[in-house]
PDB file of C-alpha atoms in Angstrom:
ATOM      1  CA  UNK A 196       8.286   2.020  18.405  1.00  0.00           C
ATOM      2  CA  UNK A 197       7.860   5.017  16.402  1.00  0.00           C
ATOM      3  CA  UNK A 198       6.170   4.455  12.937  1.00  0.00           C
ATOM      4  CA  UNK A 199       7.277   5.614   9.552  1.00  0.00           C
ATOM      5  CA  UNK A 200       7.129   9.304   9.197  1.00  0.00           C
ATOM      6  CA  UNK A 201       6.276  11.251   6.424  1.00  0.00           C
ATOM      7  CA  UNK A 202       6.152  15.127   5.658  1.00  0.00           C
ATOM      8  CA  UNK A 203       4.669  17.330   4.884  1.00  0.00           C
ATOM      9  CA  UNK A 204       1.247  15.946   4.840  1.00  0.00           C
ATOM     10  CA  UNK A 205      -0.527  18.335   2.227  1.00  0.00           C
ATOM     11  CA  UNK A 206       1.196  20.579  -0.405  1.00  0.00           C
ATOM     12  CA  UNK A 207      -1.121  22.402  -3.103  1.00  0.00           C
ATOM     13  CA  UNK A 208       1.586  23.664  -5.960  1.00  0.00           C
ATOM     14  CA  UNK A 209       0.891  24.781  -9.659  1.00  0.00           C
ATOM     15  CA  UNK A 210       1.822  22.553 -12.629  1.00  0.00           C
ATOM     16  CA  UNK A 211       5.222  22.689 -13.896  1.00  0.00           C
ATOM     17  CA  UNK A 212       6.433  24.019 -10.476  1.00  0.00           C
ATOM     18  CA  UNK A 213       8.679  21.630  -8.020  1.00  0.00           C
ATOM     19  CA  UNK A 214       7.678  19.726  -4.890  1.00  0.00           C
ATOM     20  CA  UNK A 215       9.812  17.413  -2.472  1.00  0.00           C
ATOM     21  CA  UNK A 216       8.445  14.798  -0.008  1.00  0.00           C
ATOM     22  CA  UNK A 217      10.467  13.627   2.895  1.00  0.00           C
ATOM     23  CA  UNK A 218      10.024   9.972   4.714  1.00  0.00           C
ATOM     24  CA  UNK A 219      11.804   8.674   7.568  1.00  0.00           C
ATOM     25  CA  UNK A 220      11.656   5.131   7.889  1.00  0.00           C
ATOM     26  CA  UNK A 221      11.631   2.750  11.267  1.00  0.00           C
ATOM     27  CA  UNK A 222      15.102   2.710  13.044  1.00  0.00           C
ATOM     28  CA  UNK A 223      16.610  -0.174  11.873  1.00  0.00           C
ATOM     29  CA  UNK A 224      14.514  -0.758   8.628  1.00  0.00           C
ATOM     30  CA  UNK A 225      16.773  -1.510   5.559  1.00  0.00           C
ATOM     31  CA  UNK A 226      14.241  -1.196   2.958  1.00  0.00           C
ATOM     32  CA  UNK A 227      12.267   1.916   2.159  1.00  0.00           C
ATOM     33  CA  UNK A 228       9.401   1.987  -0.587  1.00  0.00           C
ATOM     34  CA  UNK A 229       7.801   4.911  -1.981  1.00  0.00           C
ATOM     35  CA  UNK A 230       4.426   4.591  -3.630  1.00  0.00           C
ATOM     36  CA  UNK A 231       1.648   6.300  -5.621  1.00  0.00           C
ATOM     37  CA  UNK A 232      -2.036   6.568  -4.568  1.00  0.00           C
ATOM     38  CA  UNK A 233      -4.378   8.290  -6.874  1.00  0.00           C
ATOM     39  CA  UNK A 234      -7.934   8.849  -6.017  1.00  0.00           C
ATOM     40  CA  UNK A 235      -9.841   5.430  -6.029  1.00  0.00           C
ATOM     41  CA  UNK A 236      -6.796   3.078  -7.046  1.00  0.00           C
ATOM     42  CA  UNK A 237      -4.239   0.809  -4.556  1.00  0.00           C
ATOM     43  CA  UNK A 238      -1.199   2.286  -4.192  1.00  0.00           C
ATOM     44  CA  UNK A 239       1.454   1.552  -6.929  1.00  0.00           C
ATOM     45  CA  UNK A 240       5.145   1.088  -6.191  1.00  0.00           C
ATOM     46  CA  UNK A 241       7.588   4.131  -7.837  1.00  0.00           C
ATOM     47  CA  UNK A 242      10.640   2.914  -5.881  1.00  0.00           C
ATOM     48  CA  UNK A 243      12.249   0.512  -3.956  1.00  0.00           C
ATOM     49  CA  UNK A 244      15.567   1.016  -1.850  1.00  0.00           C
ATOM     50  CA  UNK A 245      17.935  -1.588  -0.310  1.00  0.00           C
ATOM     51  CA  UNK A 246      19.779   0.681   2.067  1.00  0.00           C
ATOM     52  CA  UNK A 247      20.888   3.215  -0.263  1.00  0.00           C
ATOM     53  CA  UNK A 248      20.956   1.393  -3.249  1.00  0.00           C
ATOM     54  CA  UNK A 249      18.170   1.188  -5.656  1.00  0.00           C
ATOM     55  CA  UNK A 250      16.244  -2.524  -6.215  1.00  0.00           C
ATOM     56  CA  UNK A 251      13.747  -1.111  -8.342  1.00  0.00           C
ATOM     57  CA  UNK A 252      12.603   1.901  -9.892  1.00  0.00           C
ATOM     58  CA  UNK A 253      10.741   0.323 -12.979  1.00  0.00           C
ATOM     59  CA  UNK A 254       7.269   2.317 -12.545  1.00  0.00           C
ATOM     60  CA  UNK A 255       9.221   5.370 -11.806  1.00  0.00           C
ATOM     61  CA  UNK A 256       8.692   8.277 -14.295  1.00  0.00           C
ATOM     62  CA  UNK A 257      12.526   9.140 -14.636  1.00  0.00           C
ATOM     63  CA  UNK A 258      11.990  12.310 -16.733  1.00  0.00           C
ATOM     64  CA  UNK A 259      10.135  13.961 -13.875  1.00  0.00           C
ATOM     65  CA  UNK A 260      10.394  11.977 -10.808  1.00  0.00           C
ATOM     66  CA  UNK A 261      13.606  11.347  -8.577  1.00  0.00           C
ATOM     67  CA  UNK A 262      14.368   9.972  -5.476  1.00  0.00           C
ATOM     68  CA  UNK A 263      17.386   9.227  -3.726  1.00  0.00           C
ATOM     69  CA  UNK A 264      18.592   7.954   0.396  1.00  0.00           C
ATOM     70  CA  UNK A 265      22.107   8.783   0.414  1.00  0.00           C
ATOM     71  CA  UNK A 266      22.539   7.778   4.233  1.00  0.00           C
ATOM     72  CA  UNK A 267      20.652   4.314   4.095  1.00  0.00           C
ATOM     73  CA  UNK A 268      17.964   5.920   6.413  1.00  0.00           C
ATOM     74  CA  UNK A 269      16.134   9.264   5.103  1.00  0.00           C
ATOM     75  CA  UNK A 270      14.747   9.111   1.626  1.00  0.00           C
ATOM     76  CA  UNK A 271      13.495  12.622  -0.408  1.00  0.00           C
ATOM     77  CA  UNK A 272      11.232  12.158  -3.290  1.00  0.00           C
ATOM     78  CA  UNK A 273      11.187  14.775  -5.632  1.00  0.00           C
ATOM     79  CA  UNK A 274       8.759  15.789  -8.579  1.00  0.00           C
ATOM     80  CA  UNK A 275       9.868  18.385 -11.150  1.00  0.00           C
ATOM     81  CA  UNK A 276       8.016  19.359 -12.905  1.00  0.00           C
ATOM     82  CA  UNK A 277       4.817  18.442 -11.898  1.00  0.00           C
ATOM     83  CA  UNK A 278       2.027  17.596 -14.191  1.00  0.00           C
ATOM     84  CA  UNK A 279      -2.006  17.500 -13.639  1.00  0.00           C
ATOM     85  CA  UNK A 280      -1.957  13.544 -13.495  1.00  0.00           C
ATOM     86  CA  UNK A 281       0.430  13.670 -10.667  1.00  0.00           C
ATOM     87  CA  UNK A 282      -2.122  14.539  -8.121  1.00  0.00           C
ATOM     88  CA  UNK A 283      -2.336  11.529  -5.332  1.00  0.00           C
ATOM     89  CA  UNK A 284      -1.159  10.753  -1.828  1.00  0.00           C
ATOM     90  CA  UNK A 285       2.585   9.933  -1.853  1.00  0.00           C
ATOM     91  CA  UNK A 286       2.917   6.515   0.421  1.00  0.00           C
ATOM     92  CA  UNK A 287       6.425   5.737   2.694  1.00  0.00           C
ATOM     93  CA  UNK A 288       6.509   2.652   3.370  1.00  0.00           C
ATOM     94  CA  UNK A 289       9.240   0.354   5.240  1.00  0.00           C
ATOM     95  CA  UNK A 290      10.544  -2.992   6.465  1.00  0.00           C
ATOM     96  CA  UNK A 291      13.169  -5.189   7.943  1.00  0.00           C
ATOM     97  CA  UNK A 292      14.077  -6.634   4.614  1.00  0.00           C
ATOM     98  CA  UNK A 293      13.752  -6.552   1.364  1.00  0.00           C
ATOM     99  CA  UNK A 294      15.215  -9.469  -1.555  1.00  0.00           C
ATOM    100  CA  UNK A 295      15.397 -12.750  -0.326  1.00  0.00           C
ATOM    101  CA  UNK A 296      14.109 -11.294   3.399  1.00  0.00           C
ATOM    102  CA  UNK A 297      11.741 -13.526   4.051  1.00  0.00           C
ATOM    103  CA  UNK A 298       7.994 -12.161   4.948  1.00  0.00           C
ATOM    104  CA  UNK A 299       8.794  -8.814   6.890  1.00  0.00           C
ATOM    105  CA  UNK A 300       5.901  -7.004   6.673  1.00  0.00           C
ATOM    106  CA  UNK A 301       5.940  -3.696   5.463  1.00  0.00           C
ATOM    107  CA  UNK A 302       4.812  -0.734   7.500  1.00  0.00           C
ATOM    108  CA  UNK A 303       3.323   2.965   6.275  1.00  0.00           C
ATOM    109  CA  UNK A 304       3.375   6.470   6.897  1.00  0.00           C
ATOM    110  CA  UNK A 305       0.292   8.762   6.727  1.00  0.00           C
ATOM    111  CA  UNK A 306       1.121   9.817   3.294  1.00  0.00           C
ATOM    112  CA  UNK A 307       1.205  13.361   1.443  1.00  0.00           C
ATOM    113  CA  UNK A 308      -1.930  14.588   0.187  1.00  0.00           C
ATOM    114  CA  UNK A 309      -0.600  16.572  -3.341  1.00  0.00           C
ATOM    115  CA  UNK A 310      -2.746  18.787  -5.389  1.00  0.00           C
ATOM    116  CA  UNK A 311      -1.515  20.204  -8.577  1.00  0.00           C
ATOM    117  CA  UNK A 312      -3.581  23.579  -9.512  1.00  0.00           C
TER     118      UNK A 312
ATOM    119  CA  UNK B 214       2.390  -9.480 -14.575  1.00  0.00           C
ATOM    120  CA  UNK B 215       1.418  -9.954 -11.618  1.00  0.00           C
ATOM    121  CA  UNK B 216      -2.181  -8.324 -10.307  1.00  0.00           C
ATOM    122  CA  UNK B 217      -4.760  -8.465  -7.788  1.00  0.00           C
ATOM    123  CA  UNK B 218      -8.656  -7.916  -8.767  1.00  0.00           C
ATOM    124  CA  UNK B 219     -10.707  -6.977  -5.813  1.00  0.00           C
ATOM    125  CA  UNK B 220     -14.869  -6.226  -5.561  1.00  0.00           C
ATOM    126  CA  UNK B 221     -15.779  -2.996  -6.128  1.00  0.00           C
ATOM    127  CA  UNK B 222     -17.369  -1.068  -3.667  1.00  0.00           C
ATOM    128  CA  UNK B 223     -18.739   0.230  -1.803  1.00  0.00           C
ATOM    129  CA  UNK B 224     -20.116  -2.487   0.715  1.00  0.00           C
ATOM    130  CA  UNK B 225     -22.712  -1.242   2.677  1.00  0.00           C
ATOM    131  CA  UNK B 226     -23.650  -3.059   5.908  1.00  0.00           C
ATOM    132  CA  UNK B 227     -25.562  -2.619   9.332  1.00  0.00           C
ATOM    133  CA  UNK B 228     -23.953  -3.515  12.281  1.00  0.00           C
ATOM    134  CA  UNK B 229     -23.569  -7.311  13.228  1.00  0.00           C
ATOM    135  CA  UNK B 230     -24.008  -8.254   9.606  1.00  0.00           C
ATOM    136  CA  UNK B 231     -21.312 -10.530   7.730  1.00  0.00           C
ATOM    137  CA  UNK B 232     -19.002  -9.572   5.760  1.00  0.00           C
ATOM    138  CA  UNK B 233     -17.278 -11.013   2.510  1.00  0.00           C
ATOM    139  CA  UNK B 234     -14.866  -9.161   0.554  1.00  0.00           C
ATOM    140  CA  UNK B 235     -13.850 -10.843  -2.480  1.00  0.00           C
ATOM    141  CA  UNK B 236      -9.845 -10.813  -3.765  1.00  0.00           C
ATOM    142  CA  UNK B 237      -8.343 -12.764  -6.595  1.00  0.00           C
ATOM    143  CA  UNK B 238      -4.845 -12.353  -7.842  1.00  0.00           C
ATOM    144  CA  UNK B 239      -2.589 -13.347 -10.449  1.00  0.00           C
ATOM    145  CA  UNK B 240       0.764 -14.129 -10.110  1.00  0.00           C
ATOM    146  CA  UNK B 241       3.989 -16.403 -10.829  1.00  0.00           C
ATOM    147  CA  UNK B 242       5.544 -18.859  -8.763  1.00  0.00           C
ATOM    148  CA  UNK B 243       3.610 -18.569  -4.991  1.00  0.00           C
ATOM    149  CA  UNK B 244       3.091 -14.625  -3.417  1.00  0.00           C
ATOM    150  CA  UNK B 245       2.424 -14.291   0.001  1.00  0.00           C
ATOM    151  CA  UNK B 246      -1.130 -12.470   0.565  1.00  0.00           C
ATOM    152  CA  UNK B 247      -2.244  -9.220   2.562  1.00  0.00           C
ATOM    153  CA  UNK B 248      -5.160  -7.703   3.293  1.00  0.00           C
ATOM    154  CA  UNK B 249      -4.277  -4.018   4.400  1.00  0.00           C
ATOM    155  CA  UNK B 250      -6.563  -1.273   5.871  1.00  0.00           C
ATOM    156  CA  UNK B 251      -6.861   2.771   5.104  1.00  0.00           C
ATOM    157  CA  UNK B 252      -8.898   4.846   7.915  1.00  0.00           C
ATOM    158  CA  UNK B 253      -9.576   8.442   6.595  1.00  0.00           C
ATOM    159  CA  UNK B 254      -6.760  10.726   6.445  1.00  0.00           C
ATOM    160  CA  UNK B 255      -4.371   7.601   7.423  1.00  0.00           C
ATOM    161  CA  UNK B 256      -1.828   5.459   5.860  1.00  0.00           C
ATOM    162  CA  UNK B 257      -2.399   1.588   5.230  1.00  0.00           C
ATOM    163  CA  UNK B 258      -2.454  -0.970   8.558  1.00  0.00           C
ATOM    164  CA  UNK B 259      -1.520  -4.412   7.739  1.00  0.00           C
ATOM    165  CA  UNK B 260      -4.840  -6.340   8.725  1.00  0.00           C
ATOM    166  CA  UNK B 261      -3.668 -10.026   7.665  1.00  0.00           C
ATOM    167  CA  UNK B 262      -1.570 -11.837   6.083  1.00  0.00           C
ATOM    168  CA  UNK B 263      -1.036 -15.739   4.384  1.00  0.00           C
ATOM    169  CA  UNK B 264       2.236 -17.204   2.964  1.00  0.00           C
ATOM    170  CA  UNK B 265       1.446 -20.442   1.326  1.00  0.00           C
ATOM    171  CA  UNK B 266      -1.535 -22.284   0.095  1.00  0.00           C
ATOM    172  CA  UNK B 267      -4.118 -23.187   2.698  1.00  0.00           C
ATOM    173  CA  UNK B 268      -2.667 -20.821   5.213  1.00  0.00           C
ATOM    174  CA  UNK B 269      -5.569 -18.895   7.162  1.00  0.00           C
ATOM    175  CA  UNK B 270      -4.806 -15.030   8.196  1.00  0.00           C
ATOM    176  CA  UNK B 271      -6.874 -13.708  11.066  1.00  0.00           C
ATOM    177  CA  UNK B 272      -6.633 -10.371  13.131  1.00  0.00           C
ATOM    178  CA  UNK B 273      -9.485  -8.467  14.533  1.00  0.00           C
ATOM    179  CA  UNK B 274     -11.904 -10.958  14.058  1.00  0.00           C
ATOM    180  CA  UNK B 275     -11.173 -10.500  10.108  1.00  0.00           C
ATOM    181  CA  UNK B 276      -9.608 -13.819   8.272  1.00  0.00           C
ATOM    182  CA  UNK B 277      -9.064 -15.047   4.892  1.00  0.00           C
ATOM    183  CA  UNK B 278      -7.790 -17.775   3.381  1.00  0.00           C
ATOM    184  CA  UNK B 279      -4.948 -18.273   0.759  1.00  0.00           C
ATOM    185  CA  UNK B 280      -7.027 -20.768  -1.859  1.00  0.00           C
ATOM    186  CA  UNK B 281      -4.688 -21.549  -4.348  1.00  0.00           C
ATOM    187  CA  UNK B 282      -6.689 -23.891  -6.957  1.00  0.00           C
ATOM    188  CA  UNK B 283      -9.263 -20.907  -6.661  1.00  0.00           C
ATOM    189  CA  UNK B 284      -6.369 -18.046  -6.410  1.00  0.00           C
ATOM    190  CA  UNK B 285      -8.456 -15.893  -4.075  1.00  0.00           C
ATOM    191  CA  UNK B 286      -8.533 -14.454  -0.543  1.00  0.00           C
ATOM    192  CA  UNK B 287     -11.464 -13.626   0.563  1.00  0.00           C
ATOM    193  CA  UNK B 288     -11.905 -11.261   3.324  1.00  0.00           C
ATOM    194  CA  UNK B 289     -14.300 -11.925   6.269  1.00  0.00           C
ATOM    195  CA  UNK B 290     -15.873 -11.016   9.239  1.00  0.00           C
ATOM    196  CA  UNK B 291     -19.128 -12.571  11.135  1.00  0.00           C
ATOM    197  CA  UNK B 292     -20.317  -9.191  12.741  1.00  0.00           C
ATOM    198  CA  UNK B 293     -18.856  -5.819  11.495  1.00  0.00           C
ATOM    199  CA  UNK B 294     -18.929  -3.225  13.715  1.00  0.00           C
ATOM    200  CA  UNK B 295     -19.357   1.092  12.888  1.00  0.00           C
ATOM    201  CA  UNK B 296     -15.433   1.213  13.660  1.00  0.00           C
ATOM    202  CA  UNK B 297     -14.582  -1.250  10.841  1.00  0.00           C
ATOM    203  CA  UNK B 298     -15.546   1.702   7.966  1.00  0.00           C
ATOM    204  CA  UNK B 299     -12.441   1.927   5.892  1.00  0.00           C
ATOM    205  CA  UNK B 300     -11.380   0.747   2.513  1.00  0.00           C
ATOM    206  CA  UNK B 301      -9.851  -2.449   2.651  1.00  0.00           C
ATOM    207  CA  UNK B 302      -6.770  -3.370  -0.062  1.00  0.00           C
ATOM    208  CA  UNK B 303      -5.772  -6.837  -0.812  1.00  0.00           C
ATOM    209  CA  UNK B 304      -2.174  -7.258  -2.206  1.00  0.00           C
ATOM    210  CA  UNK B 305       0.053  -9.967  -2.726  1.00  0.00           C
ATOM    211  CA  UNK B 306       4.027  -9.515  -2.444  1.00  0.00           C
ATOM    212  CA  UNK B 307       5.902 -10.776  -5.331  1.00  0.00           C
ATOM    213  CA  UNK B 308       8.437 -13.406  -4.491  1.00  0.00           C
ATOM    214  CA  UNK B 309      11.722 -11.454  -6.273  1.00  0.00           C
ATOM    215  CA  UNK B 310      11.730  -7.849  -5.177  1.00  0.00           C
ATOM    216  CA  UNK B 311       9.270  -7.766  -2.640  1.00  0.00           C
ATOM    217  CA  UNK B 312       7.329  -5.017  -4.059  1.00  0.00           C
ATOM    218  CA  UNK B 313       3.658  -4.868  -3.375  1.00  0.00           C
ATOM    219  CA  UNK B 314       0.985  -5.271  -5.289  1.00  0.00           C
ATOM    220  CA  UNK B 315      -1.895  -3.807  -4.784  1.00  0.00           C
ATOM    221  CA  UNK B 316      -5.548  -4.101  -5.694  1.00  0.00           C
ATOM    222  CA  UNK B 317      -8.121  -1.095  -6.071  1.00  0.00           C
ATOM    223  CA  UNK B 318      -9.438  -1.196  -2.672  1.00  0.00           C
ATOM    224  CA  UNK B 319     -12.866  -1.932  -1.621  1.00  0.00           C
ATOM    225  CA  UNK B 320     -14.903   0.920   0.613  1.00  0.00           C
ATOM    226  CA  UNK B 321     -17.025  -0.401   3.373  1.00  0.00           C
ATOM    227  CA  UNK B 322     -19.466   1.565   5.504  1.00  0.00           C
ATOM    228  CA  UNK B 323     -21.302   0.099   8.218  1.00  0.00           C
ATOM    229  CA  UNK B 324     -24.532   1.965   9.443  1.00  0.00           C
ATOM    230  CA  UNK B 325     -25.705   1.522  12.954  1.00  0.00           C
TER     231      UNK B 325
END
C-alpha cells in the first residue's frame, strides 16, 4: 500500500512571501491531519478533516494559515504570509477514521522541511 | 487540556543495554496511548500502541504499558541495538476528535 505523500519536501522562502504544501493521503483514508513540527517539539495538530469537511481547526492561525480538501482526498496547506516563527516540518498525516472511529491508527508522510529567510 | 510530558533527552546507550523511556500524560476521560518513532529526514512510524488501562503495547521488541493509577507509559527495550537511534514521541489520542497529542520527543543514540 502506498503511504501518505507529501510535497515538496524542502522549500526555503523569505518572510512575508507565500508557500503551499500538498499531501495526498492513503486511498481510502477519510481523515486527513495536518500538523506542525518545530525544531525540538512533538508535532502539534493545525487541522483536522473529515472528508472534506473541517472537525477541527482550533490551533490553526486563521489570519495566515489556510487549508482546504475540496475532493475528500487531496488536501493543500497554505501559509501567507509567512513569518520567522513559522519555520518547522509540515506533517500529513492520515487514517481510516476519525470521530467516533474507533482506534485507526494514524499514518505519516515524510514531511516538508520550511525555512523562512 | 490534555498533555503528555516525556524525559528529556538525549539517552545515550551502548549496544545491548536497557532501555527506559519515561511518558506521563494528562488527560480526561481514558486516551488511548502511542509511542511513535522519527528516523532522520523521515516522518513518524507508529511503534506501539495501548487502549485501556493495563493494556501492554509491544512491537520490535519495544513495549509499554498503559498504568493508569500512575498515568504513564513507559517505553522499553532489554537490548537496544545501533538501528534503534531515533527520537521517540509518546502521544495519547483524545477520545472526541481524535487529534493527537504529542509529547516533546526523546533522542536516543546508541554507540556500538
Amino acid at each position: 500500500e502506498a503511504g501518505v505523500a507529501q510535497s515538496p519536501r524542502y522549500k526555503i522562502i523569505e518572510k512575508r512571501q507565500s508557500v503551499a504544501f500538498w499531501c495526498n493521503p492513503i486511498s481510502g483514508h477519510a481523515t486527513l491531519y495536518w500538523y506542525q513540527q518545530i525544531l525540538g517539539q512533538g508535532p502539534k495538530l493545525l487541522i483536522q478533516f473529515q472528508n472534506n469537511g473541517v472537525v477541527d481547526d482550533s490551533q490553526l492561525p486563521k489570519d495566515r494559515f489556510s487549508a482546504e480538501r475540496l475532493k475528500g482526498v487531496d488536501s493543500t496547506l497554505k501559509i501567507q504570509p509567512a513569518k520567522l516563527e513559522d519555520s518547522a516540518v509540515y506533517l500529513c498525516a492520515s487514517s481510516l477514521a476519525g470521530t467516533g472511529g474507533g482506534n485507526q491508527p494514524q499514518h505519516f508522510g515524510d514531511g516538508t522541511r520550511l525555512s523562512i529567510l | 487540556g490534555d498533555s503528555v510530558t516525556q524525559m528529556e533527552g538525549p539517552v545515550t546507550l551502548s549496544e545491548e543495554a536497557f532501555l527506559t523511556i519515561n511518558c506521563t500524560y494528562t488527560a480526561t476521560g481514558y486516551p488511548s496511548l502511542f509511542w511513535y518513532v522519527q528516523y532522520p529526514g523521515e516522518g513518524l512510524q507508529l511503534l506501539l500502541k495501548a487502549t485501556k488501562a493495563d493494556d501492554k503495547g509491544s512491537n520490535k521488541g519495544f513495549e509499554a504499558t498503559y498504568r493508569k493509577e500512575t498515568t504513564s507509559f513507559h517505553l522499553e527495550k532489554g537490548s537496544v541495538q545501533v538501528s534503534d537511534s531515533a527520537v521517540y514521541f509518546c502521544a495519547l489520542r483524545d477520545t472526541g476528535f481524535q487529534k493527537l497529542v504529542f509529547g516533546t520527543g526523546t533522542r536516543l543514540l546508541v554507540s556500538p
